Short mmCIF file of C-alpha atoms in Angstrom, two decimals:
data_model
loop_
_atom_site.label_atom_id
_atom_site.label_comp_id
_atom_site.label_asym_id
_atom_site.label_seq_id
_atom_site.Cartn_x
_atom_site.Cartn_y
_atom_site.Cartn_z
CA UNK A 190 103.14 -128.89 155.77
CA UNK A 191 101.63 -127.32 152.67
CA UNK A 192 100.22 -130.66 151.57
CA UNK A 193 98.36 -131.13 154.86
CA UNK A 194 96.95 -127.60 154.61
CA UNK A 195 95.85 -128.34 151.05
CA UNK A 196 94.08 -131.50 152.19
CA UNK A 197 92.30 -129.64 155.00
CA UNK A 198 91.13 -126.91 152.60
CA UNK A 199 90.02 -129.60 150.14
CA UNK A 200 88.01 -131.36 152.86
CA UNK A 201 86.34 -128.13 153.94
CA UNK A 202 85.41 -127.26 150.36
CA UNK A 203 84.08 -130.79 149.79
CA UNK A 204 81.91 -130.44 152.89
CA UNK A 205 80.60 -127.06 151.72
CA UNK A 206 79.88 -128.56 148.28
CA UNK A 207 77.91 -131.41 149.86
CA UNK A 208 75.94 -129.06 152.10
CA UNK A 209 75.05 -126.61 149.33
CA UNK A 210 74.29 -129.42 146.87
CA UNK A 211 72.13 -131.18 149.43
CA UNK A 212 70.24 -127.97 150.17
CA UNK A 213 69.61 -127.42 146.46
CA UNK A 214 68.41 -131.00 146.06
CA UNK A 215 66.00 -130.54 148.97
CA UNK A 216 64.66 -127.28 147.47
CA UNK A 217 64.10 -128.94 144.09
CA UNK A 218 62.38 -131.91 145.75
CA UNK A 219 60.12 -129.56 147.73
CA UNK A 220 59.19 -127.88 144.44
CA UNK A 221 58.37 -131.34 143.03
CA UNK A 222 56.05 -132.04 145.98
CA UNK A 223 54.13 -128.84 145.21
CA UNK A 224 54.01 -129.13 141.42
CA UNK A 225 54.18 -132.94 140.93
CA UNK A 226 56.04 -132.59 137.64
CA UNK A 227 58.11 -135.76 136.99
CA UNK A 228 60.88 -133.83 135.24
CA UNK A 229 61.78 -132.25 138.60
CA UNK A 230 62.51 -135.73 139.96
CA UNK A 231 64.89 -136.36 137.05
CA UNK A 232 66.50 -132.98 137.68
CA UNK A 233 66.93 -133.87 141.37
CA UNK A 234 68.53 -137.19 140.42
CA UNK A 235 70.89 -135.45 138.01
CA UNK A 236 71.86 -132.90 140.65
CA UNK A 237 72.54 -135.69 143.16
CA UNK A 238 74.78 -137.54 140.68
CA UNK A 239 76.60 -134.30 139.84
CA UNK A 240 77.26 -133.40 143.49
CA UNK A 241 78.54 -136.89 144.29
CA UNK A 242 80.72 -136.77 141.17
CA UNK A 243 82.21 -133.47 142.27
CA UNK A 244 83.34 -134.81 145.65
CA UNK A 245 84.63 -138.25 144.54
CA UNK A 246 88.26 -137.06 144.23
CA UNK A 247 88.05 -135.48 147.69
CA UNK A 248 86.73 -138.73 149.14
CA UNK A 249 89.61 -140.58 147.49
CA UNK A 250 92.11 -138.22 149.11
CA UNK A 251 90.47 -138.60 152.52
CA UNK A 252 90.51 -142.40 152.13
CA UNK A 253 94.25 -142.22 151.36
CA UNK A 254 94.07 -144.56 148.40
CA UNK A 255 96.97 -145.26 146.07
CA UNK A 256 98.03 -142.79 143.39
CA UNK A 257 96.55 -145.11 140.77
CA UNK A 258 93.17 -144.99 142.49
CA UNK A 259 93.40 -141.20 142.77
CA UNK A 260 93.67 -140.98 139.00
CA UNK A 261 90.75 -143.36 138.53
CA UNK A 262 88.79 -141.32 141.07
CA UNK A 263 89.32 -138.26 138.86
CA UNK A 264 88.11 -140.17 135.81
CA UNK A 265 85.10 -141.54 137.68
CA UNK A 266 84.35 -138.03 138.91
CA UNK A 267 84.23 -136.70 135.34
CA UNK A 268 82.03 -139.59 134.21
CA UNK A 269 79.56 -138.95 137.05
CA UNK A 270 79.53 -135.23 136.27
CA UNK A 271 78.77 -135.93 132.60
CA UNK A 272 75.99 -138.36 133.55
CA UNK A 273 74.52 -135.89 136.07
CA UNK A 274 74.52 -133.03 133.58
CA UNK A 275 73.04 -135.33 130.95
CA UNK A 276 70.19 -136.34 133.26
CA UNK A 277 69.53 -132.69 134.10
CA UNK A 278 69.50 -131.80 130.40
CA UNK A 279 67.06 -134.63 129.78
CA UNK A 280 64.81 -133.32 132.57
CA UNK A 281 64.82 -129.80 131.15
CA UNK A 282 64.19 -130.95 127.58
CA UNK A 283 61.46 -133.32 128.73
CA UNK A 284 59.71 -130.35 130.32
#
């Protein structure tokens, strides 16, 4: 009972994360269209990778994969988050 409630809450939060992340990506891309600064494209890419990395474990739970794959989903999530943050840092430093 509690596990199913946890999964439902996790799915709702994953959906909210995707919606808010997608909205932020759209806002940043709209800013790029106005300014035409290439670093904003890199920042958008980094944000996309970060948002996808955040929801990978939730997607693994929804897909009902094995426990082994759940652990690898967590690892993959962290790797994507690190890559996304790195790309965003590069975009900011590139100016």
